[in-house]
Amino acid sequence: MAREVRHDENGPAVFEESDLGDDGQLYVCRCGLSSEGALCDGSHNATADEAQGTVYKYEDDDPDGDRRPIDGVEFGDE
Ligand code: FES
């Protein structure tokens, strides 16, 4: 499972103490679907049923929107 996402930012994110979760941990998004920039907002739950070896595109990078597999795109060693 993998997905194509678009990133518009071209610099680093600065985190503040207020970005920490209730448990004091910093949760950085790695799925690319968060609407909170580099911070996880739980949107990764939309990827739970993605198939291994398939690359997806989420419409407008919206985890609640439509998604489709991208044909002809292979993703490394999953
Ligand atoms: S890892 Fe991307 S929203 Fe949680």
XYZ file of N, CA and C and ligand atoms in Angstrom:
238
model
N 0.828 -1.182 0.000
C 0.000 0.000 0.000
C 0.867 1.238 0.000
N 0.471 2.151 -0.786
C 1.150 3.430 -0.906
C 0.145 4.388 -1.511
N 0.459 5.653 -1.491
C -0.438 6.627 -2.102
C 0.365 7.786 -2.624
N -0.188 8.386 -3.664
C 0.408 9.579 -4.248
C -0.231 10.775 -3.573
N 0.597 11.673 -3.055
C 0.096 12.887 -2.410
C 0.821 14.087 -2.992
N 0.211 15.241 -2.872
C 0.819 16.473 -3.352
C 1.210 17.321 -2.154
N 2.447 17.766 -2.135
C 2.914 18.649 -1.082
C 3.219 20.002 -1.702
N 2.647 21.056 -1.176
C 2.871 22.400 -1.694
C 3.927 23.163 -0.917
N 4.214 22.722 0.299
C 5.193 23.436 1.114
C 6.602 23.155 0.602
N 7.495 24.104 0.812
C 8.870 23.905 0.365
C 9.881 24.251 1.452
N 9.455 24.084 2.694
C 10.345 24.324 3.815
C 9.919 23.483 5.006
N 10.692 23.549 6.078
C 10.401 22.713 7.244
C 9.208 23.226 8.053
N 8.640 22.326 8.826
C 7.590 22.691 9.779
C 8.240 22.937 11.133
N 7.739 23.903 11.848
C 8.221 24.189 13.196
C 7.153 23.729 14.171
N 7.533 22.908 15.095
C 6.581 22.405 16.070
C 6.706 23.171 17.377
N 5.581 23.250 18.074
C 5.546 23.937 19.367
C 5.005 22.984 20.424
N 5.154 23.337 21.634
C 4.693 22.479 22.712
C 3.198 22.189 22.594
N 2.443 23.136 22.045
C 0.998 22.942 21.896
C 0.664 21.868 20.858
N 1.649 21.450 20.050
C 1.426 20.397 19.062
C 1.498 19.004 19.678
N 1.978 18.909 20.892
C 2.098 17.606 21.541
C 0.720 17.055 21.873
N 0.593 15.731 21.759
C -0.645 15.070 22.133
C -0.823 15.066 23.639
N -1.975 14.602 24.078
C -2.270 14.558 25.509
C -1.259 13.713 26.284
N -0.620 12.776 25.571
C 0.367 11.912 26.222
C 1.787 12.484 26.147
N 1.920 13.718 25.624
C 3.230 14.348 25.549
C 4.044 13.936 24.339
N 3.482 13.106 23.471
C 4.179 12.647 22.268
C 3.831 13.553 21.092
N 4.735 13.639 20.120
C 4.498 14.378 18.888
C 4.197 13.356 17.799
N 3.042 13.466 17.182
C 2.623 12.509 16.160
C 2.744 13.155 14.789
N 3.757 12.743 14.046
C 4.030 13.294 12.721
C 3.355 12.413 11.667
N 2.633 13.045 10.760
C 1.923 12.317 9.695
C 2.920 11.716 8.719
N 2.731 10.451 8.430
C 3.541 9.780 7.415
C 2.680 9.268 6.272
N 1.357 9.409 6.384
C 0.489 8.907 5.313
C 0.254 9.950 4.229
N 0.461 11.219 4.545
C 0.276 12.281 3.563
C -1.142 12.777 3.433
N -2.057 12.320 4.272
C -3.465 12.690 4.131
C -3.953 13.648 5.211
N -3.122 13.987 6.160
C -3.561 14.850 7.257
C -3.909 16.247 6.766
N -4.963 16.811 7.307
C -5.307 18.206 6.999
C -4.654 19.147 8.001
N -3.818 18.575 8.884
C -3.113 19.360 9.897
C -1.642 19.504 9.535
N -1.345 19.525 8.253
C 0.046 19.660 7.813
C 0.856 18.448 8.196
N 1.958 18.672 8.889
C 2.859 17.579 9.232
C 2.402 16.782 10.449
N 1.316 17.217 11.063
C 0.834 16.533 12.264
C -0.270 15.542 11.927
N -0.221 14.393 12.533
C -1.249 13.367 12.348
C -2.579 13.870 12.900
N -3.632 13.692 12.094
C -4.976 14.046 12.572
C -5.922 12.850 12.540
N -5.363 11.667 12.354
C -6.180 10.455 12.319
C -6.639 10.066 10.923
N -6.316 10.880 9.920
C -6.753 10.584 8.552
C -6.172 9.280 8.027
N -5.085 8.827 8.619
C -4.469 7.574 8.170
C -5.422 6.383 8.291
N -6.473 6.505 9.104
C -7.431 5.411 9.244
C -8.082 5.048 7.907
N -8.143 6.013 6.982
C -8.738 5.761 5.662
C -7.897 4.792 4.837
N -6.652 4.557 5.240
C -5.765 3.701 4.458
C -5.784 2.247 4.943
N -6.560 1.974 5.967
C -6.511 0.655 6.621
C -6.802 -0.502 5.670
N -7.626 -0.272 4.665
C -7.977 -1.385 3.778
C -7.277 -1.299 2.420
N -6.227 -0.515 2.325
C -5.471 -0.470 1.079
C -4.782 -1.821 0.856
N -4.738 -2.224 -0.397
C -4.121 -3.513 -0.743
C -2.613 -3.362 -0.889
N -1.883 -4.370 -0.437
C -0.433 -4.394 -0.614
C -0.095 -4.330 -2.096
N 0.929 -3.580 -2.449
C 1.385 -3.525 -3.825
C 0.597 -2.591 -4.722
N -0.414 -1.923 -4.181
C -1.233 -0.988 -4.967
C -0.922 0.438 -4.536
N -0.790 1.329 -5.513
C -0.586 2.753 -5.240
C -1.910 3.456 -5.492
N -2.352 4.259 -4.530
C -3.644 4.942 -4.622
C -3.465 6.443 -4.776
N -4.457 7.055 -5.356
C -4.580 8.506 -5.381
C -5.912 8.846 -4.726
N -5.858 9.658 -3.665
C -7.078 10.125 -3.005
C -7.468 11.457 -3.641
N -8.715 11.551 -4.058
C -9.197 12.765 -4.705
C -8.945 13.972 -3.815
N -8.263 14.972 -4.336
C -7.922 16.200 -3.591
C -7.164 15.901 -2.303
N -6.475 14.757 -2.251
C -5.756 14.327 -1.039
C -6.673 14.302 0.177
N -7.959 14.031 -0.074
C -8.978 14.009 0.977
C -9.239 12.562 1.393
N -8.930 12.203 2.642
C -9.141 10.823 3.073
C -10.612 10.411 3.065
N -11.526 11.383 3.058
C -12.954 11.067 3.009
C -13.495 11.087 1.582
N -12.648 11.468 0.638
C -13.077 11.534 -0.755
C -12.856 10.209 -1.468
N -13.093 10.231 -2.760
C -12.886 9.029 -3.561
C -11.396 8.734 -3.668
N -11.097 7.481 -3.844
C -9.716 7.083 -4.111
C -9.739 6.094 -5.257
N -8.640 6.029 -5.957
C -8.532 5.101 -7.079
C -7.117 4.564 -7.133
N -6.974 3.340 -7.592
C -5.623 2.821 -7.787
C -5.005 3.494 -9.002
N -3.712 3.698 -8.960
C -2.987 4.271 -10.089
C -2.316 3.121 -10.822
N -2.744 2.900 -12.044
C -2.186 1.812 -12.838
C -0.780 2.151 -13.297
N 0.061 1.133 -13.340
C 1.389 1.290 -13.896
C 2.399 1.900 -12.951
N 2.016 2.131 -11.713
C 2.946 2.682 -10.731
C 3.271 1.584 -9.736
N 4.546 1.282 -9.623
C 4.964 0.258 -8.677
C 5.638 0.929 -7.502
N 5.508 0.322 -6.356
C 6.078 0.886 -5.146
C 7.026 -0.111 -4.528
N 8.296 0.162 -4.577
C 9.391 -0.564 -3.957
C 9.109 -1.918 -3.355
N 9.760 -2.169 -2.244
C 9.701 -3.457 -1.575
C 8.744 -3.389 -0.414
N 7.510 -3.730 -0.640
C 6.547 -3.766 0.466
C 6.511 -5.136 1.050
S -0.256 9.363 9.793
Fe -1.192 10.725 8.422
S -2.936 11.376 9.497
Fe -2.002 10.002 10.811
